[in-house]
mmCIF file of C-alpha atoms in Angstrom:
data_model
loop_
_atom_site.group_PDB
_atom_site.id
_atom_site.type_symbol
_atom_site.label_atom_id
_atom_site.label_comp_id
_atom_site.label_asym_id
_atom_site.label_seq_id
_atom_site.Cartn_x
_atom_site.Cartn_y
_atom_site.Cartn_z
ATOM 1 C CA MET A 1 -124.716 82.693 -19.612
ATOM 2 C CA THR A 2 -125.873 86.262 -20.211
ATOM 3 C CA ALA A 3 -122.458 87.372 -21.533
ATOM 4 C CA VAL A 4 -123.094 86.079 -25.060
ATOM 5 C CA PRO A 5 -126.465 87.824 -25.608
ATOM 6 C CA ASN A 6 -125.070 91.038 -24.071
ATOM 7 C CA ALA A 7 -122.014 90.819 -26.320
ATOM 8 C CA ARG A 8 -124.304 90.430 -29.354
ATOM 9 C CA ILE A 9 -126.410 93.385 -28.295
ATOM 10 C CA ASN A 10 -123.313 95.514 -27.725
ATOM 11 C CA THR A 11 -121.894 94.450 -31.093
ATOM 12 C CA GLY A 12 -125.196 95.282 -32.772
ATOM 13 C CA LEU A 13 -125.317 98.677 -31.144
ATOM 14 C CA LEU A 14 -121.728 99.424 -32.203
ATOM 15 C CA ILE A 15 -122.492 98.355 -35.774
ATOM 16 C CA ALA A 16 -125.621 100.513 -35.832
ATOM 17 C CA ALA A 17 -123.833 103.547 -34.399
ATOM 18 C CA GLY A 18 -120.904 103.162 -36.785
ATOM 19 C CA MET A 19 -123.115 102.798 -39.849
ATOM 20 C CA LEU A 20 -125.245 105.774 -38.848
ATOM 21 C CA ALA A 21 -122.149 107.918 -38.231
ATOM 22 C CA LEU A 22 -120.769 107.052 -41.683
ATOM 23 C CA GLN A 23 -124.123 107.779 -43.280
ATOM 24 C CA ALA A 24 -124.439 111.134 -41.503
ATOM 25 C CA ALA A 25 -120.904 112.141 -42.493
ATOM 26 C CA ALA A 26 -121.553 111.268 -46.144
ATOM 27 C CA LEU A 27 -124.873 113.131 -46.252
ATOM 28 C CA LEU A 28 -123.408 116.216 -44.591
ATOM 29 C CA ALA A 29 -120.475 116.118 -47.047
ATOM 30 C CA MET A 30 -123.043 116.038 -49.864
ATOM 31 C CA GLY A 31 -124.586 119.233 -48.503
ATOM 32 C CA ARG A 32 -127.772 117.718 -47.072
ATOM 33 C CA VAL A 33 -129.399 119.821 -44.353
ATOM 34 C CA PRO A 34 -129.046 118.352 -40.830
ATOM 35 C CA ILE A 35 -132.665 119.111 -39.866
ATOM 36 C CA CYS A 36 -135.730 120.610 -41.515
ATOM 37 C CA THR A 37 -135.047 124.101 -42.847
ATOM 38 C CA CYS A 38 -138.213 125.111 -40.964
ATOM 39 C CA GLY A 39 -135.958 125.086 -37.881
ATOM 40 C CA THR A 40 -137.884 122.516 -35.865
ATOM 41 C CA ILE A 41 -137.529 118.791 -35.259
ATOM 42 C CA LYS A 42 -140.801 116.887 -35.060
ATOM 43 C CA LEU A 43 -141.061 113.292 -33.925
ATOM 44 C CA TRP A 44 -143.776 112.726 -36.584
ATOM 45 C CA HIS A 45 -144.787 114.543 -39.746
ATOM 46 C CA GLY A 46 -147.706 112.928 -41.545
ATOM 47 C CA VAL A 47 -148.320 115.334 -44.437
ATOM 48 C CA VAL A 48 -146.747 113.879 -47.575
ATOM 49 C CA GLN A 49 -147.485 116.735 -49.957
ATOM 50 C CA SER A 50 -145.555 119.347 -48.005
ATOM 51 C CA ALA A 51 -142.093 120.855 -47.892
ATOM 52 C CA GLU A 52 -141.569 119.196 -44.494
ATOM 53 C CA ASN A 53 -142.024 115.632 -45.773
ATOM 54 C CA SER A 54 -138.848 113.574 -45.299
ATOM 55 C CA GLN A 55 -137.441 116.314 -43.066
ATOM 56 C CA HIS A 56 -138.400 115.155 -39.576
ATOM 57 C CA ILE A 57 -137.688 112.035 -37.501
ATOM 58 C CA PHE A 58 -140.540 109.797 -38.677
ATOM 59 C CA ASP A 59 -143.037 110.098 -41.507
ATOM 60 C CA LEU A 60 -145.324 107.810 -43.472
ATOM 61 C CA TYR A 61 -142.369 106.455 -45.429
ATOM 62 C CA SER A 62 -140.817 105.168 -42.189
ATOM 63 C CA PHE A 63 -143.111 102.147 -42.560
ATOM 64 C CA SER A 64 -141.438 101.332 -45.891
ATOM 65 C CA HIS A 65 -138.072 101.304 -44.150
ATOM 66 C CA VAL A 66 -139.353 98.860 -41.531
ATOM 67 C CA ILE A 67 -140.351 96.624 -44.450
ATOM 68 C CA HIS A 68 -136.820 97.053 -45.866
ATOM 69 C CA GLY A 69 -135.632 95.495 -42.603
ATOM 70 C CA PHE A 70 -138.004 92.557 -43.062
ATOM 71 C CA ILE A 71 -136.745 92.060 -46.621
ATOM 72 C CA PHE A 72 -133.062 92.363 -45.695
ATOM 73 C CA TYR A 73 -133.484 89.887 -42.859
ATOM 74 C CA PHE A 74 -135.073 87.380 -45.245
ATOM 75 C CA LEU A 75 -132.537 87.934 -48.041
ATOM 76 C CA THR A 76 -129.512 87.654 -45.764
ATOM 77 C CA TRP A 77 -131.006 84.513 -44.203
ATOM 78 C CA LEU A 78 -131.604 83.087 -47.690
ATOM 79 C CA ILE A 79 -128.232 84.028 -49.201
ATOM 80 C CA LEU A 80 -126.048 83.669 -46.081
ATOM 81 C CA PRO A 81 -127.859 81.104 -43.899
ATOM 82 C CA ARG A 82 -124.746 80.174 -41.892
ATOM 83 C CA ALA A 83 -123.471 83.718 -41.423
ATOM 84 C CA PRO A 84 -123.565 85.164 -37.901
ATOM 85 C CA ILE A 85 -126.593 87.377 -37.303
ATOM 86 C CA MET A 86 -124.379 90.411 -36.625
ATOM 87 C CA LEU A 87 -122.717 90.045 -40.022
ATOM 88 C CA ARG A 88 -126.134 89.853 -41.654
ATOM 89 C CA PHE A 89 -127.231 92.902 -39.646
ATOM 90 C CA ALA A 90 -124.097 94.815 -40.718
ATOM 91 C CA ILE A 91 -124.724 93.937 -44.363
ATOM 92 C CA ALA A 92 -128.340 95.099 -44.099
ATOM 93 C CA ALA A 93 -127.314 98.333 -42.368
ATOM 94 C CA GLY A 94 -124.636 98.948 -44.991
ATOM 95 C CA ILE A 95 -127.055 98.430 -47.870
ATOM 96 C CA GLU A 96 -129.696 100.653 -46.288
ATOM 97 C CA GLY A 97 -127.158 103.383 -45.521
ATOM 98 C CA ALA A 98 -125.803 103.209 -49.077
ATOM 99 C CA TRP A 99 -129.346 103.480 -50.432
ATOM 100 C CA GLU A 100 -130.047 106.493 -48.223
ATOM 101 C CA ILE A 101 -126.934 108.201 -49.566
ATOM 102 C CA PHE A 102 -127.777 107.317 -53.185
ATOM 103 C CA GLU A 103 -131.420 108.342 -52.656
ATOM 104 C CA ASN A 104 -130.230 111.827 -51.771
ATOM 105 C CA THR A 105 -128.182 112.372 -54.930
ATOM 106 C CA PRO A 106 -129.489 114.821 -57.520
ATOM 107 C CA PHE A 107 -130.036 111.905 -59.940
ATOM 108 C CA VAL A 108 -132.487 110.050 -57.679
ATOM 109 C CA ILE A 109 -134.157 113.199 -56.355
ATOM 110 C CA GLU A 110 -134.915 114.298 -59.928
ATOM 111 C CA ARG A 111 -136.078 110.791 -60.804
ATOM 112 C CA TYR A 112 -138.556 110.866 -57.897
ATOM 113 C CA ARG A 113 -139.772 114.290 -58.930
ATOM 114 C CA ALA A 114 -140.161 113.325 -62.588
ATOM 115 C CA GLY A 115 -141.601 109.834 -62.168
ATOM 116 C CA THR A 116 -143.737 110.047 -59.049
ATOM 117 C CA ILE A 117 -146.172 112.398 -57.363
ATOM 118 C CA SER A 118 -143.339 113.681 -55.149
ATOM 119 C CA LEU A 119 -143.066 117.063 -56.842
ATOM 120 C CA ASN A 120 -142.105 118.755 -53.569
ATOM 121 C CA TYR A 121 -139.353 116.237 -52.804
ATOM 122 C CA TYR A 122 -135.912 117.812 -52.501
ATOM 123 C CA GLY A 123 -134.226 115.009 -50.582
ATOM 124 C CA ASP A 124 -134.136 113.969 -46.947
ATOM 125 C CA SER A 125 -132.728 115.891 -44.043
ATOM 126 C CA VAL A 126 -129.872 114.041 -42.359
ATOM 127 C CA ILE A 127 -131.994 113.312 -39.282
ATOM 128 C CA ASN A 128 -134.791 111.837 -41.412
ATOM 129 C CA SER A 129 -132.330 109.715 -43.367
ATOM 130 C CA LEU A 130 -130.744 108.397 -40.177
ATOM 131 C CA PHE A 131 -134.125 107.458 -38.751
ATOM 132 C CA ASP A 132 -135.054 105.789 -42.044
ATOM 133 C CA THR A 133 -132.031 103.551 -41.505
ATOM 134 C CA ALA A 134 -132.947 103.087 -37.833
ATOM 135 C CA SER A 135 -136.442 102.042 -38.975
ATOM 136 C CA MET A 136 -134.858 99.422 -41.242
ATOM 137 C CA MET A 137 -132.780 98.198 -38.302
ATOM 138 C CA ALA A 138 -135.929 97.909 -36.194
ATOM 139 C CA GLY A 139 -137.590 95.944 -38.993
ATOM 140 C CA PHE A 140 -134.593 93.596 -39.174
ATOM 141 C CA VAL A 141 -134.772 92.957 -35.413
ATOM 142 C CA LEU A 142 -138.546 92.427 -35.576
ATOM 143 C CA ALA A 143 -138.138 89.953 -38.434
ATOM 144 C CA ARG A 144 -135.625 88.017 -36.326
ATOM 145 C CA ARG A 145 -137.857 87.942 -33.254
ATOM 146 C CA LEU A 146 -141.373 87.513 -34.673
ATOM 147 C CA PRO A 147 -142.902 84.492 -36.382
ATOM 148 C CA ILE A 148 -142.807 84.654 -40.181
ATOM 149 C CA SER A 149 -146.601 84.895 -40.319
ATOM 150 C CA ALA A 150 -146.561 87.991 -38.081
ATOM 151 C CA VAL A 151 -143.883 89.637 -40.253
ATOM 152 C CA VAL A 152 -145.891 88.969 -43.416
ATOM 153 C CA VAL A 153 -149.112 90.282 -41.836
ATOM 154 C CA LEU A 154 -147.317 93.401 -40.559
ATOM 155 C CA ALA A 155 -145.747 94.093 -43.967
ATOM 156 C CA LEU A 156 -149.056 93.664 -45.792
ATOM 157 C CA ALA A 157 -150.888 95.802 -43.229
ATOM 158 C CA MET A 158 -148.325 98.602 -43.512
ATOM 159 C CA GLU A 159 -148.432 98.501 -47.317
ATOM 160 C CA LEU A 160 -152.239 98.504 -47.439
ATOM 161 C CA VAL A 161 -152.807 101.169 -44.768
ATOM 162 C CA VAL A 162 -150.150 103.540 -46.094
ATOM 163 C CA GLY A 163 -151.251 102.862 -49.683
ATOM 164 C CA TYR A 164 -154.839 103.701 -48.789
ATOM 165 C CA TRP A 165 -153.899 106.727 -46.692
ATOM 166 C CA ILE A 166 -151.499 108.472 -49.079
ATOM 167 C CA ARG A 167 -151.816 106.498 -52.337
ATOM 168 C CA ASP A 168 -148.173 105.531 -52.055
ATOM 169 C CA ASN A 169 -146.196 102.784 -50.357
ATOM 170 C CA LEU A 170 -143.023 100.762 -50.883
ATOM 171 C CA THR A 171 -144.441 98.748 -53.780
ATOM 172 C CA LEU A 172 -145.734 101.809 -55.639
ATOM 173 C CA ASN A 173 -142.583 103.762 -54.835
ATOM 174 C CA ILE A 174 -140.378 101.089 -56.432
ATOM 175 C CA LEU A 175 -142.702 100.713 -59.417
ATOM 176 C CA MET A 176 -142.855 104.441 -60.096
ATOM 177 C CA LEU A 177 -139.119 104.922 -59.588
ATOM 178 C CA ILE A 178 -138.190 102.129 -62.012
ATOM 179 C CA HIS A 179 -141.023 102.316 -64.546
ATOM 180 C CA PRO A 180 -143.451 105.229 -64.110
ATOM 181 C CA ILE A 181 -146.997 104.482 -65.254
ATOM 182 C CA ASP A 182 -149.232 107.424 -66.120
ATOM 183 C CA ALA A 183 -152.403 105.716 -64.827
ATOM 184 C CA VAL A 184 -150.783 105.077 -61.445
ATOM 185 C CA ARG A 185 -149.474 108.650 -61.267
ATOM 186 C CA ALA A 186 -152.986 109.972 -62.045
ATOM 187 C CA TRP A 187 -154.490 107.736 -59.329
ATOM 188 C CA GLN A 188 -151.850 108.869 -56.852
ATOM 189 C CA ALA A 189 -152.630 112.492 -57.670
ATOM 190 C CA GLY A 190 -156.324 111.805 -57.131
ATOM 191 C CA THR A 191 -157.321 112.641 -60.689
#
């Protein structure tokens, strides 16, 4: 009886590894730096307004990627309710990986710099990008395992805590990327 769950886990791990390898290859081909140019790899970097933001394994934006996983789980469940969970997971991983690649193009980097408070943003290191995708994958798995109420509470808590801490979160990031608002930018800058 344990063969089916183990097969699913193995399939999930193969999907995750394959998607991450493709993402890493694409980012390296684009000229992204593998690790922080500071020469170190930190497990956590919590200073947003610094040259090392989005360069290490986890940062404050990792919480947004966990929420991506929640959202992708819900959307794939809504759009493809009869699809096998591993197909839904592969779709989510593919979308997240594609976003990570697109996010690190000059077009999006300049858009972040022009429309948000991320003036020091020059793109992600490959390791940070890969762990952003891994954070989404963790969020997807959590959304599958936890009650809906727990997922909603976790998402709201992450948005509120990160929003309070750094005046930015997934909601504000999307808003400012799509339609920058001067009043929000001034609030984010603390002016």
